[in-house]
Coordinates of C-alpha atoms and ligand atoms in Angstrom, one line a residue:
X1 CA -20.8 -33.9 35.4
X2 CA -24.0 -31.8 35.2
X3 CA -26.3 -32.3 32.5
X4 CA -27.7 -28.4 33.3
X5 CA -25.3 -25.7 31.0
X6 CA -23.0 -23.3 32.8
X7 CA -25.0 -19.7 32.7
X8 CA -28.4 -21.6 33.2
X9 CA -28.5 -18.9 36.2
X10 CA -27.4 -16.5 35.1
X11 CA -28.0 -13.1 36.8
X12 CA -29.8 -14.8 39.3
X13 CA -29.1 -14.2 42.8
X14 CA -29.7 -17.4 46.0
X15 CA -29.8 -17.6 49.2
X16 CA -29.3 -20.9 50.7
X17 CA -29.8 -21.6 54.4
X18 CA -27.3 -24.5 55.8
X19 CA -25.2 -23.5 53.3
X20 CA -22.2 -24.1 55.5
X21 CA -21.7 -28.0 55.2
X22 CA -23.0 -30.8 53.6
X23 CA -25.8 -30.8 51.1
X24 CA -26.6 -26.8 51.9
X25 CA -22.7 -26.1 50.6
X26 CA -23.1 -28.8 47.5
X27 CA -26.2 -26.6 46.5
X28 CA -24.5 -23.4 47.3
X29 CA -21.7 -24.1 45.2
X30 CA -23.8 -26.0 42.3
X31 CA -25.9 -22.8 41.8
X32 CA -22.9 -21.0 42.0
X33 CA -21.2 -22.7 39.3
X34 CA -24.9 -22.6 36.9
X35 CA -24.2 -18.6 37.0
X36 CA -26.0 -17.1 40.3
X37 CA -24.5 -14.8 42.6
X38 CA -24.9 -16.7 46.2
X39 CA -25.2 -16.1 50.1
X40 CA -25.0 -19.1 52.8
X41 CA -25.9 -19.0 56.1
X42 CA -25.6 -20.6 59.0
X43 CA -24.5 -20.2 62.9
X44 CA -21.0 -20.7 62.3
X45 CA -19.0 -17.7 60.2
X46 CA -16.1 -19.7 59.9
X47 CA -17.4 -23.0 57.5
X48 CA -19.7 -20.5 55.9
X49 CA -16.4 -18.2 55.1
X50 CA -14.8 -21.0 53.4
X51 CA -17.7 -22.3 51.1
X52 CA -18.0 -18.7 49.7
X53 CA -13.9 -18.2 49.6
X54 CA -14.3 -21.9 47.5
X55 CA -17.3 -19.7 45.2
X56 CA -15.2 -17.1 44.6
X57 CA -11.6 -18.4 44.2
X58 CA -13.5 -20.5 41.2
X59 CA -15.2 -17.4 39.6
X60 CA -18.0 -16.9 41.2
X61 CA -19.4 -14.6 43.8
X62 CA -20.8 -15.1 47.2
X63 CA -21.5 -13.9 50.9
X64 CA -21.1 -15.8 54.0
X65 CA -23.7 -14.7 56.8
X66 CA -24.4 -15.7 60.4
X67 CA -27.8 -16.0 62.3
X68 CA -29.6 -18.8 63.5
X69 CA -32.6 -19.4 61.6
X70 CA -34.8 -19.8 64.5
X71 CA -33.9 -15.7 65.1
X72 CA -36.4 -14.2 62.8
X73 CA -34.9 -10.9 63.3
X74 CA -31.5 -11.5 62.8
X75 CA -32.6 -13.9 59.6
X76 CA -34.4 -11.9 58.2
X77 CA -31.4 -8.6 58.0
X78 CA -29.4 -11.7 56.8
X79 CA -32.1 -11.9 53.8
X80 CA -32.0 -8.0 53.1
X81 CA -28.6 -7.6 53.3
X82 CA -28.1 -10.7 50.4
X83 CA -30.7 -9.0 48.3
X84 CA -29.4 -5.5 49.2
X85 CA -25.7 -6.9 47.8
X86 CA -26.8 -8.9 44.8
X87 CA -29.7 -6.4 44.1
X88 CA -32.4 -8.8 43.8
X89 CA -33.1 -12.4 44.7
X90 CA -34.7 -14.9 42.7
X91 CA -33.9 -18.3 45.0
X92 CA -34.4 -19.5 48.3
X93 CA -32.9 -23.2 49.6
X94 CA -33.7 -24.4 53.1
X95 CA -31.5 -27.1 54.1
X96 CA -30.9 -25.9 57.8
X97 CA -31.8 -28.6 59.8
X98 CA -30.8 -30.9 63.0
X99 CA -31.5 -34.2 64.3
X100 CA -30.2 -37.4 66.0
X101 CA -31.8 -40.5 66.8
X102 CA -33.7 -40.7 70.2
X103 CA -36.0 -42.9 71.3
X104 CA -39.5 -40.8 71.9
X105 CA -40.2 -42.0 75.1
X106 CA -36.7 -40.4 76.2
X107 CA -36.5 -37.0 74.2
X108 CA -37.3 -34.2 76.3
X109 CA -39.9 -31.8 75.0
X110 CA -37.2 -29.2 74.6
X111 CA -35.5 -31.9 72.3
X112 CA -38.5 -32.2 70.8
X113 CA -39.3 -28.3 70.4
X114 CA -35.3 -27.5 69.3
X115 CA -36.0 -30.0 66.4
X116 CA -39.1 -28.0 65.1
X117 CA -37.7 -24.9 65.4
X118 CA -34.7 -25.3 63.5
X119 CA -36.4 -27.2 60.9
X120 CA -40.0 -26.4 60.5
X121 CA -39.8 -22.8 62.0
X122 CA -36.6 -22.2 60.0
X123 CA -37.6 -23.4 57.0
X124 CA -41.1 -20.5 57.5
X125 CA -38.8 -17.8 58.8
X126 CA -37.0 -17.9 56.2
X127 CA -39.1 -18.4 53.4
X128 CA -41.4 -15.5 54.8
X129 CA -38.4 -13.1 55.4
X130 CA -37.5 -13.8 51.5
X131 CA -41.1 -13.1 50.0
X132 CA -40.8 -9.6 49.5
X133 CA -37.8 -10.0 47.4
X134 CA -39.1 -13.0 45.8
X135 CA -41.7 -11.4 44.9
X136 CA -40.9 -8.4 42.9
X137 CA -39.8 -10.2 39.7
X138 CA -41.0 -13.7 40.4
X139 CA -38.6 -16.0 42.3
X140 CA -39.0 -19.9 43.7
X141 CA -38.4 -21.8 47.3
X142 CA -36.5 -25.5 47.1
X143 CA -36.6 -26.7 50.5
X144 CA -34.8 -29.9 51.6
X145 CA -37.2 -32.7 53.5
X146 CA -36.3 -36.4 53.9
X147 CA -38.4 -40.0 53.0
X148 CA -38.8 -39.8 57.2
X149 CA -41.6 -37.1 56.9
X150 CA -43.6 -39.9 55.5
X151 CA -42.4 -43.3 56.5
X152 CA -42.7 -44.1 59.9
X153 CA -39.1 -44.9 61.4
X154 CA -38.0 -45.3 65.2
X155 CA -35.9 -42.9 66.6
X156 CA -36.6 -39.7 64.6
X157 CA -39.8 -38.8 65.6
X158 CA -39.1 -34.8 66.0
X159 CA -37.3 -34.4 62.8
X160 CA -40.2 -37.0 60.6
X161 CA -42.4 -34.5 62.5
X162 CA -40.7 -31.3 61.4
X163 CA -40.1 -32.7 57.5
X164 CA -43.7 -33.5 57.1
X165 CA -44.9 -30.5 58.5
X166 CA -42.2 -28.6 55.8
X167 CA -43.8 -30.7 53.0
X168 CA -47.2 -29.2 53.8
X169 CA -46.1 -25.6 54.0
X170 CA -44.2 -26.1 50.9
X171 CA -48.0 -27.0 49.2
X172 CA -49.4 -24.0 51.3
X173 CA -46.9 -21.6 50.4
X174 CA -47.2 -22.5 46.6
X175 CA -51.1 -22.4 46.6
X176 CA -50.9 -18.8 47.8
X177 CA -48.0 -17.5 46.2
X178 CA -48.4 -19.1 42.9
X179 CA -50.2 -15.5 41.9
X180 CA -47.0 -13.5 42.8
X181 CA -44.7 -15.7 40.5
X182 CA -43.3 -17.8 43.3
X183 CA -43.1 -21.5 42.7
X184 CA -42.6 -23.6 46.0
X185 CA -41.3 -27.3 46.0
X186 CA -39.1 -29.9 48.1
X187 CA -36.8 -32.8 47.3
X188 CA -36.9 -35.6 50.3
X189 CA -33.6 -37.3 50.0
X190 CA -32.7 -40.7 51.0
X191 CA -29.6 -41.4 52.7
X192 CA -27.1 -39.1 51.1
X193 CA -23.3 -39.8 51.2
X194 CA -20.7 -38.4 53.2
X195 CA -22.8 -36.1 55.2
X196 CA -23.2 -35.4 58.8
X197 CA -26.8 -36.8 58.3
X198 CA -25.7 -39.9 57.3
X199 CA -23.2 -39.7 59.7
X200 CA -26.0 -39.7 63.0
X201 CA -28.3 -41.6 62.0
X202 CA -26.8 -44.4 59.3
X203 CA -27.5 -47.6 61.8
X204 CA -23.7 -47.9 63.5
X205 CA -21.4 -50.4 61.0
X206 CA -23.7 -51.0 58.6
X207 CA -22.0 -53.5 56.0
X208 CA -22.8 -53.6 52.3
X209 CA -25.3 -56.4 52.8
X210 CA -27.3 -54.3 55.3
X211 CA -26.8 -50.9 52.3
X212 CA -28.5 -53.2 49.5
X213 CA -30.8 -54.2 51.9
X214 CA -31.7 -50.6 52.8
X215 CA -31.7 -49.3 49.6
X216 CA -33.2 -51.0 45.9
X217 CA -30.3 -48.8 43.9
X218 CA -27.7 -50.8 46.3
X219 CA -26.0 -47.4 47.3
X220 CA -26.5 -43.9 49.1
X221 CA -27.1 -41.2 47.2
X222 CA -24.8 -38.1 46.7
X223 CA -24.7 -34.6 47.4
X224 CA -24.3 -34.0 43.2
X225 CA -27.7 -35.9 43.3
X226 CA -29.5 -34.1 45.3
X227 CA -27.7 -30.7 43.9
X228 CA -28.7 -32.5 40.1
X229 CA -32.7 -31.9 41.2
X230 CA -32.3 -28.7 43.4
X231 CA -31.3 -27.3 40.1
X232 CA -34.4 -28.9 37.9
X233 CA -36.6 -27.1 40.4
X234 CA -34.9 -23.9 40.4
X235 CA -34.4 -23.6 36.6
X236 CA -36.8 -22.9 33.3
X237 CA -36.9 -26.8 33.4
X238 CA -38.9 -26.5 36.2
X239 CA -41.5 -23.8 35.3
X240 CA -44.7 -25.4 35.7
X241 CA -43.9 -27.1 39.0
X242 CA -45.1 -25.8 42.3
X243 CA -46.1 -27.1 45.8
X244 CA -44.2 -30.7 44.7
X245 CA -42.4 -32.9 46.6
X246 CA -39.4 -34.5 44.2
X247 CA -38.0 -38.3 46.2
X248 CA -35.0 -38.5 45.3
X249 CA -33.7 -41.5 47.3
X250 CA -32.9 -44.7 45.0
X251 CA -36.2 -46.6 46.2
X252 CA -35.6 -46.4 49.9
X253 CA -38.5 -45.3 51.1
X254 CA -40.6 -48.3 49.2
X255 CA -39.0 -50.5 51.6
X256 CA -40.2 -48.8 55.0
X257 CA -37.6 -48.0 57.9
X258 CA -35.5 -50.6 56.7
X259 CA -32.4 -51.5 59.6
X260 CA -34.1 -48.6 61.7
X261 CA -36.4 -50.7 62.9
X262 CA -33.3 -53.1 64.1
X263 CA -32.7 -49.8 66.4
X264 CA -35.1 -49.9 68.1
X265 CA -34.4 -52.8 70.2
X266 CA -37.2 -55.5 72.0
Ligands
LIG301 C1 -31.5 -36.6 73.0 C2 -30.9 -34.4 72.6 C3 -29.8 -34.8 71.8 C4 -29.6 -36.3 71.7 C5 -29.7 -32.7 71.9 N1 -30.8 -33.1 72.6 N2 -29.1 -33.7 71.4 N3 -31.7 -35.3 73.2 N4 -30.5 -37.1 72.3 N5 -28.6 -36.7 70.9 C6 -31.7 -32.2 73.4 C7 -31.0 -31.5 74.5 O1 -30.8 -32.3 75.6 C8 -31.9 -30.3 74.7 O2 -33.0 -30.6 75.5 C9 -32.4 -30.0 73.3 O3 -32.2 -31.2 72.5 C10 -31.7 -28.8 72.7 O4 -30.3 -29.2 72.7 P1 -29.2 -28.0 72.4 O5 -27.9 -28.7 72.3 O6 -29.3 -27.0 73.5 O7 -29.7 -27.4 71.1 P2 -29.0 -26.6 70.0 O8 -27.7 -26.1 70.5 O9 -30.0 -25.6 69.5 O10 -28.6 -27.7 68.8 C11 -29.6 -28.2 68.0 C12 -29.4 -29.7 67.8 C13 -27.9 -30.0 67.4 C14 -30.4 -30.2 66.7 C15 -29.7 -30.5 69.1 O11 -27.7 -31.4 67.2 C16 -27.5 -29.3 66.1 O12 -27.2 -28.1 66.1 N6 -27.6 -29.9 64.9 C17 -27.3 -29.3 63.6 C18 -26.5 -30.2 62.7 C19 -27.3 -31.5 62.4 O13 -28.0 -32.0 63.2 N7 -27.1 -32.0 61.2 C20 -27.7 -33.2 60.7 C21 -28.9 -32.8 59.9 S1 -29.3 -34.4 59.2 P3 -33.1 -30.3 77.1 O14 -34.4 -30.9 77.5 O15 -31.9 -31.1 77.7 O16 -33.0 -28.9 77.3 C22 -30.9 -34.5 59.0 C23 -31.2 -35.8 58.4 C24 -32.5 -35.8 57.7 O17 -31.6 -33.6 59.3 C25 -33.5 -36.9 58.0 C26 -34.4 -36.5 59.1 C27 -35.8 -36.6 58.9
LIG302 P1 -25.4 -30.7 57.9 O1 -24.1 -30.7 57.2 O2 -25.4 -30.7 59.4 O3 -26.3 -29.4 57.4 C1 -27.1 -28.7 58.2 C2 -26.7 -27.3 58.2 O4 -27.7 -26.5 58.9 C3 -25.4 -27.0 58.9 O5 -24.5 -26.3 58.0 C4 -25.7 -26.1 60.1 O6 -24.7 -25.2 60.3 C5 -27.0 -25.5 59.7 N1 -27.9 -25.3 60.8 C6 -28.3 -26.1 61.8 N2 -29.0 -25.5 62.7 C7 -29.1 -24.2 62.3 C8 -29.8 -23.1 62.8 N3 -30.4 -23.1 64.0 N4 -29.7 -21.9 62.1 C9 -28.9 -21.8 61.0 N5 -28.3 -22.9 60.5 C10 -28.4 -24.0 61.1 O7 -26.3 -31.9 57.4 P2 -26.7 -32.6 56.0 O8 -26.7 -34.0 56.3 O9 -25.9 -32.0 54.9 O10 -28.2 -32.1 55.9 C11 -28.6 -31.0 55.0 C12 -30.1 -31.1 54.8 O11 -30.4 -32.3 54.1 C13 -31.0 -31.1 56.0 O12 -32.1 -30.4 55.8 C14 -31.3 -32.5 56.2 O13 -32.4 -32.7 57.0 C15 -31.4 -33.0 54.8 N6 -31.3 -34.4 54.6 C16 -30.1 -35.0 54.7 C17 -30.0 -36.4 54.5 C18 -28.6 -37.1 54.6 O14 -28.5 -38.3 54.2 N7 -27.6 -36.4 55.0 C19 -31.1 -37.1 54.1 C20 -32.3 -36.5 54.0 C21 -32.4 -35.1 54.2 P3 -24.4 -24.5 61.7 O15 -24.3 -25.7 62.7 O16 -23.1 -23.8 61.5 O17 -25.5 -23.6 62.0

């Protein structure tokens, strides 16, 4: 149940990058349901098609566009387009991302490179192809990081990397666009429920003992939570917050890597 009321967007319009799955869709269809109009994209037509038929079969309205975020050209016509069918647009969520867990002295610097790109480049691209829009009657930038951009854990080296390097443009983009209305912030989840994050990189049969080990709160997060303080950011609740990082990931990170460090082997 949301604590935010129902037309808290009202008029608004979003456009949400990894909107197609997992925390990107929650979002997608959370700011849908607070009153804005919203576009996902992703590579994949076909799971972006069905989060905005689920938008609009409950009321509300929504576009489903494909590019990869790493094609600046072809992102940023996906941007236009949104703002040329909602006539405006007032919010931006990066939540594109990939990873998997490789060990660096195996990844390939391709691996490496794809990782960045995706993440860190996307997360630019998309934010830069958004400005102009953004801009013209004030608008704000939620992009989603993770606790690895600033504890040191095995195996993700290229997406910690990438997330760190997304927390620093979030501050960068806020010092400099604070003057044109825009507010700029992230949220760094913990291990969020039911996603294909968790999915790759939860350490394989982890048991309960191992969870409360992992995490003071004793449980993962969930996509509602995360959706819960993409919304804070985004609304007048928000309005004096800019180049911020909100942790939202129930103590985790206090603890270090945690079992990832069992990963990593002698
Ligand atoms: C080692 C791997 C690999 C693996 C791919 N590569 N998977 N290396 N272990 N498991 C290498 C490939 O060999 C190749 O390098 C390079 O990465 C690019 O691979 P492609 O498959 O060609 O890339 P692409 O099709 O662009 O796919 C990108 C991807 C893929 C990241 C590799 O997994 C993807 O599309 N993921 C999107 C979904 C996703 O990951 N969701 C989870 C997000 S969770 P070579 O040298 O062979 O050419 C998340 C959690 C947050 O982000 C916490 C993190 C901080
Ligand atoms: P997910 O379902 O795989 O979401 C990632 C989305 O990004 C997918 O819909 C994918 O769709 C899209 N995407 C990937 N590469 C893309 C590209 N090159 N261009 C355009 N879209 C691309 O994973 P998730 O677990 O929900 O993660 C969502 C976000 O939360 C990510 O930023 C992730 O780093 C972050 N996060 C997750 C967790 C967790 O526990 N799950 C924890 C911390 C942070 P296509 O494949 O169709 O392109």
């Amino acid at each position: 149940m949301s604590v935010f009321v129902s037309n808290l967007l009202e008029g608004k319009a979003a456009f949400v990058t990894g909107g197609g799955s997992g925390i990107g869709a929650g979002i997608a269809k959370r700011l849908a349901k607070q009153g804005a109009k919203v576009a996902v994209l992703g590579r994949k037509l076909e799971k972006l098609e069905a989060v905005a038929k689920e938008i609009t079969l409950a009321g509300g309205t929504a576009l489903a566009l494909a590019a990869d975020v790493r094609d600046y050209p072809a992102l940023e016509k996906a941007v236009n387009d949104a703002a040329a069918a909602f006539g405006r647009l007032d919010i931006l969520v990066n939540s594109a991302a990939g990873n998997f867990l490789a060990p660096a002295a195996a990844l390939s610097a391709n691996g490496f490179k794809s990782v960045i790109d995706i993440d860190l480049c996307g997360t630019f691209n998309a934010s830069r192809a958004a400005f102009q829009h953004l801009a013209k009657q004030g608008g704000t930038i939620v992009s989603i990081t993770a606790t690895q951009a600033f504890v040191a854990t095995p195996l993700q080296c290229h997406a910690g990397a990438a997330k760190a390097g997304i927390e620093k443009l979030t501050r960068d983009l806020a010092l400099e666009w604070a003057r044109m209305g825009i507010r700029v912030n992230a949220v760094a989840p913990g291990p969020i429920a039911g996603t294909e994050g968790m999915s790759r990189l939860a350490p394989p049969g982890a048991s309960d003992e191992t969870l409360r080990k992992m995490v003071p709160l004793s449980r993962w997060g969930t996509i509602d939570e995360v959706c819960e303080a993409v919304i804070f950011l985004v609304s007048p609740a928000g309005a004096y917050m800019t180049g911020a990082t909100l942790l939202l990931d129930g103590g985790t990170s206090l603890l270090g890597p945690g079992p990832f460090l069992d990963m990593m082997g002698g």
